[in-house]
mmCIF file of C-alpha atoms in Angstrom:
data_model
loop_
_atom_site.group_PDB
_atom_site.id
_atom_site.type_symbol
_atom_site.label_atom_id
_atom_site.label_comp_id
_atom_site.label_asym_id
_atom_site.label_seq_id
_atom_site.Cartn_x
_atom_site.Cartn_y
_atom_site.Cartn_z
ATOM 1 C CA MET A 205 -132.705 -63.550 9.989
ATOM 2 C CA SER A 206 -136.133 -62.055 9.771
ATOM 3 C CA ASP A 207 -139.171 -63.802 8.324
ATOM 4 C CA PRO A 208 -140.244 -62.178 5.027
ATOM 5 C CA GLY A 209 -143.872 -63.240 5.636
ATOM 6 C CA ASN A 210 -144.290 -60.728 8.485
ATOM 7 C CA TYR A 211 -144.028 -57.629 6.317
ATOM 8 C CA ALA A 212 -147.247 -55.904 5.224
ATOM 9 C CA GLY A 213 -146.230 -55.823 1.545
ATOM 10 C CA SER A 214 -145.146 -59.457 1.398
ATOM 11 C CA THR A 215 -146.941 -61.831 -0.957
ATOM 12 C CA ASP A 216 -146.024 -64.891 1.130
ATOM 13 C CA ARG A 217 -148.475 -64.224 3.970
ATOM 14 C CA SER A 218 -150.431 -67.098 5.424
ATOM 15 C CA ILE A 219 -154.211 -67.374 5.367
ATOM 16 C CA GLY A 220 -154.297 -66.610 9.087
ATOM 17 C CA GLN A 221 -152.309 -63.417 8.571
ATOM 18 C CA LEU A 222 -154.554 -62.385 5.673
ATOM 19 C CA PHE A 223 -157.670 -63.096 7.743
ATOM 20 C CA ALA A 224 -156.291 -61.141 10.711
ATOM 21 C CA SER A 225 -155.418 -58.239 8.419
ATOM 22 C CA ALA A 226 -158.866 -58.274 6.777
ATOM 23 C CA THR A 227 -160.560 -58.414 10.178
ATOM 24 C CA ALA A 228 -158.507 -55.486 11.477
ATOM 25 C CA GLU A 229 -159.247 -53.437 8.355
ATOM 26 C CA MET A 230 -162.990 -54.191 8.560
ATOM 27 C CA SER A 231 -162.991 -53.188 12.197
ATOM 28 C CA ALA A 232 -161.169 -49.949 11.392
ATOM 29 C CA LEU A 233 -163.624 -49.253 8.551
ATOM 30 C CA VAL A 234 -166.644 -49.734 10.810
ATOM 31 C CA HIS A 235 -165.109 -47.556 13.539
ATOM 32 C CA ASP A 236 -164.303 -44.805 11.017
ATOM 33 C CA GLU A 237 -167.839 -44.863 9.596
ATOM 34 C CA ILE A 238 -169.311 -44.647 13.086
ATOM 35 C CA ALA A 239 -167.028 -41.707 13.908
ATOM 36 C CA LEU A 240 -168.063 -39.946 10.682
ATOM 37 C CA ALA A 241 -171.746 -40.470 11.432
ATOM 38 C CA LYS A 242 -171.278 -39.154 14.977
ATOM 39 C CA ALA A 243 -169.519 -36.030 13.692
ATOM 40 C CA GLU A 244 -172.253 -35.300 11.144
ATOM 41 C CA VAL A 245 -175.056 -35.915 13.629
ATOM 42 C CA ARG A 246 -173.298 -33.765 16.235
ATOM 43 C CA GLN A 247 -173.135 -30.883 13.728
ATOM 44 C CA ASP A 248 -176.828 -31.249 12.856
ATOM 45 C CA VAL A 249 -177.800 -31.453 16.518
ATOM 46 C CA LYS A 250 -175.919 -28.216 17.119
ATOM 47 C CA ARG A 251 -177.909 -26.533 14.333
ATOM 48 C CA GLY A 252 -181.142 -27.926 15.747
ATOM 49 C CA VAL A 253 -180.291 -26.626 19.211
ATOM 50 C CA ILE A 254 -179.655 -23.139 17.833
ATOM 51 C CA GLY A 255 -183.028 -23.205 16.081
ATOM 52 C CA SER A 256 -184.758 -24.458 19.235
ATOM 53 C CA VAL A 257 -183.157 -21.756 21.338
ATOM 54 C CA ALA A 258 -184.389 -19.127 18.869
ATOM 55 C CA PHE A 259 -187.963 -20.477 19.207
ATOM 56 C CA ILE A 260 -187.662 -20.527 23.004
ATOM 57 C CA VAL A 261 -186.372 -16.961 23.053
ATOM 58 C CA ALA A 262 -189.267 -15.888 20.826
ATOM 59 C CA GLY A 263 -191.734 -17.541 23.177
ATOM 60 C CA VAL A 264 -190.164 -16.022 26.275
ATOM 61 C CA LEU A 265 -190.218 -12.580 24.699
ATOM 62 C CA ILE A 266 -193.876 -12.877 23.865
ATOM 63 C CA LEU A 267 -194.985 -14.373 27.177
ATOM 64 C CA PHE A 268 -193.019 -12.478 29.795
ATOM 65 C CA SER A 269 -191.982 -9.142 28.381
ATOM 66 C CA LEU A 270 -195.048 -8.370 26.374
ATOM 67 C CA PRO A 271 -197.331 -7.119 29.164
ATOM 68 C CA VAL A 272 -194.751 -4.936 30.900
ATOM 69 C CA LEU A 273 -193.210 -3.486 27.775
ATOM 70 C CA SER A 274 -196.594 -3.040 26.140
ATOM 71 C CA PHE A 275 -197.836 -0.798 28.875
ATOM 72 C CA ALA A 276 -194.609 1.187 29.001
ATOM 73 C CA ALA A 277 -194.460 1.697 25.240
ATOM 74 C CA ALA A 278 -198.147 2.479 24.929
ATOM 75 C CA TYR A 279 -197.968 5.167 27.575
ATOM 76 C CA TRP A 280 -194.803 6.590 26.009
ATOM 77 C CA ILE A 281 -196.549 6.839 22.625
ATOM 78 C CA HIS A 282 -199.624 8.262 24.341
ATOM 79 C CA SER A 283 -197.499 11.101 25.699
ATOM 80 C CA SER A 284 -197.114 12.334 22.085
ATOM 81 C CA GLY A 285 -200.853 12.985 21.917
ATOM 82 C CA LEU A 286 -202.106 9.825 20.136
ATOM 83 C CA GLY A 287 -205.117 7.987 21.580
ATOM 84 C CA LEU A 288 -204.399 5.274 24.151
ATOM 85 C CA ALA A 289 -206.075 2.496 22.121
ATOM 86 C CA TRP A 290 -203.943 3.279 19.059
ATOM 87 C CA CYS A 291 -200.828 3.269 21.215
ATOM 88 C CA PHE A 292 -201.528 -0.267 22.539
ATOM 89 C CA GLY A 293 -202.242 -1.489 18.998
ATOM 90 C CA ILE A 294 -198.925 -0.169 17.701
ATOM 91 C CA VAL A 295 -197.003 -1.834 20.544
ATOM 92 C CA GLY A 296 -198.769 -5.162 20.033
ATOM 93 C CA LEU A 297 -197.898 -5.211 16.326
ATOM 94 C CA ALA A 298 -194.253 -4.420 17.093
ATOM 95 C CA PHE A 299 -193.979 -7.481 19.357
ATOM 96 C CA ILE A 300 -195.673 -9.688 16.783
ATOM 97 C CA LEU A 301 -193.156 -8.551 14.127
ATOM 98 C CA LEU A 302 -190.232 -9.278 16.488
ATOM 99 C CA ALA A 303 -191.551 -12.782 17.181
ATOM 100 C CA ALA A 304 -192.017 -13.391 13.430
ATOM 101 C CA VAL A 305 -188.399 -12.425 12.709
ATOM 102 C CA LEU A 306 -187.142 -14.822 15.405
ATOM 103 C CA ALA A 307 -189.373 -17.593 14.067
ATOM 104 C CA LEU A 308 -187.969 -17.082 10.546
ATOM 105 C CA ILE A 309 -184.429 -17.356 11.932
ATOM 106 C CA ALA A 310 -185.392 -20.595 13.676
ATOM 107 C CA ILE A 311 -186.957 -22.041 10.517
ATOM 108 C CA ALA A 312 -183.834 -21.186 8.515
ATOM 109 C CA LYS A 313 -181.680 -23.053 11.061
ATOM 110 C CA PHE A 314 -184.000 -26.086 11.024
ATOM 111 C CA LYS A 315 -183.878 -26.268 7.215
ATOM 112 C CA LYS A 316 -180.085 -26.651 7.385
ATOM 113 C CA VAL A 317 -180.434 -29.879 9.390
ATOM 114 C CA LYS A 318 -179.934 -32.808 7.005
ATOM 115 C CA PRO A 319 -179.185 -36.529 7.191
ATOM 116 C CA PRO A 320 -175.551 -37.680 7.506
ATOM 117 C CA GLU A 321 -174.969 -37.919 3.741
ATOM 118 C CA LYS A 322 -171.267 -38.802 3.867
ATOM 119 C CA SER A 323 -171.871 -41.669 6.287
ATOM 120 C CA ILE A 324 -174.738 -43.024 4.196
ATOM 121 C CA ALA A 325 -172.662 -42.892 0.996
ATOM 122 C CA SER A 326 -169.699 -44.540 2.692
ATOM 123 C CA ALA A 327 -171.865 -47.300 4.172
ATOM 124 C CA LYS A 328 -173.479 -47.949 0.766
ATOM 125 C CA GLN A 329 -170.062 -48.129 -0.853
ATOM 126 C CA SER A 330 -168.820 -50.575 1.793
ATOM 127 C CA ALA A 331 -171.964 -52.689 1.432
ATOM 128 C CA ALA A 332 -171.523 -52.806 -2.363
ATOM 129 C CA VAL A 333 -167.949 -54.023 -1.967
ATOM 130 C CA LEU A 334 -168.886 -56.606 0.633
ATOM 131 C CA GLN A 335 -171.810 -58.006 -1.399
ATOM 132 C CA GLY A 336 -169.356 -59.512 -3.862
ATOM 133 C CA VAL A 337 -167.604 -61.470 -1.114
ATOM 134 C CA LYS A 338 -168.995 -64.969 -0.583
ATOM 135 C CA PRO A 339 -167.930 -67.317 2.199
ATOM 136 C CA HIS A 340 -166.389 -70.667 1.359
ATOM 137 C CA PRO A 341 -168.497 -73.729 2.246
ATOM 138 C CA ARG A 342 -167.253 -75.590 5.280
ATOM 139 C CA PRO A 343 -168.101 -79.098 6.467
ATOM 140 C CA ALA A 344 -170.637 -79.171 9.300
ATOM 141 C CA VAL A 345 -169.181 -80.098 12.674
ATOM 142 C CA VAL A 346 -171.472 -81.257 15.467
ATOM 143 C CA ALA A 347 -170.718 -79.477 18.749
ATOM 144 C CA GLY A 348 -168.883 -81.764 21.131
ATOM 145 C CA ALA A 349 -168.092 -84.360 18.434
ATOM 146 C CA VAL A 350 -164.455 -83.374 18.113
ATOM 147 C CA GLY A 351 -162.102 -85.791 19.857
ATOM 148 C CA ARG A 352 -164.732 -88.521 20.473
ATOM 149 C CA ALA A 353 -165.174 -91.857 18.874
ATOM 150 C CA PRO A 354 -168.527 -92.315 17.105
ATOM 151 C CA GLY A 355 -170.994 -94.291 19.186
ATOM 152 C CA SER A 356 -169.300 -93.456 22.449
ATOM 153 C CA THR A 357 -172.325 -91.792 24.072
ATOM 154 C CA LEU A 358 -175.958 -92.803 24.452
ATOM 155 C CA ALA A 359 -177.074 -90.016 22.098
ATOM 156 C CA ASP A 360 -174.694 -91.235 19.381
ATOM 157 C CA LYS A 361 -175.967 -94.801 19.764
ATOM 158 C CA ALA A 362 -179.580 -93.616 19.539
ATOM 159 C CA ILE A 363 -178.831 -91.712 16.335
ATOM 160 C CA GLU A 364 -177.087 -94.760 14.825
ATOM 161 C CA ASN A 365 -179.960 -97.134 15.706
ATOM 162 C CA ARG A 366 -182.848 -94.889 14.605
ATOM 163 C CA PRO A 367 -184.918 -96.234 11.720
ATOM 164 C CA VAL A 368 -184.449 -94.613 8.324
ATOM 165 C CA GLN A 369 -187.492 -92.643 7.176
ATOM 166 C CA ASP A 370 -188.518 -91.631 3.740
ATOM 167 C CA LYS A 371 -187.916 -87.894 3.299
ATOM 168 C CA ALA A 372 -191.311 -87.321 1.657
ATOM 169 C CA VAL A 373 -193.091 -88.991 4.584
ATOM 170 C CA SER A 374 -191.168 -86.934 7.156
ATOM 171 C CA VAL A 375 -191.928 -83.709 5.266
ATOM 172 C CA ALA A 376 -195.629 -84.610 5.074
ATOM 173 C CA ARG A 377 -195.711 -85.287 8.820
ATOM 174 C CA SER A 378 -193.985 -82.019 9.698
ATOM 175 C CA SER A 379 -196.316 -79.934 7.537
ATOM 176 C CA THR A 380 -199.510 -81.214 9.162
#
């Protein structure tokens, strides 16, 4: 026959099974919160990259194409009979307006970048639940003392034979 304690819905589970189940669920919770944070950050990074690319494109347009296109456009406008100085002024303003539009697009993309709100809320909720959990006190066990008889080593004998000190005197000595 099968053991009824092995089923997930059973009320007859041992402490070890409950602890293993709680540990697995905590691990799954932490992994899920990390995955959620990664997804939100990845989305915000993508928005930031788009905004950065828009700024880079604006800078490249201003730096590299401005001289060549300025001369071409100014001479094209000049062919209509307008003075050469006015033609270069018109072309310069057109490039400044184009750069301003690209900068506004970049700023709009940067404003959409926000902190991972779902991950923060989920972590706060998990922390609130876990704050109510308190560990049970356990007796202190000295490392290496399991399976030995007291007084079997030199260190144990030294501890047993040490003189008893007044706690107030030992505190006064340690604070000076």
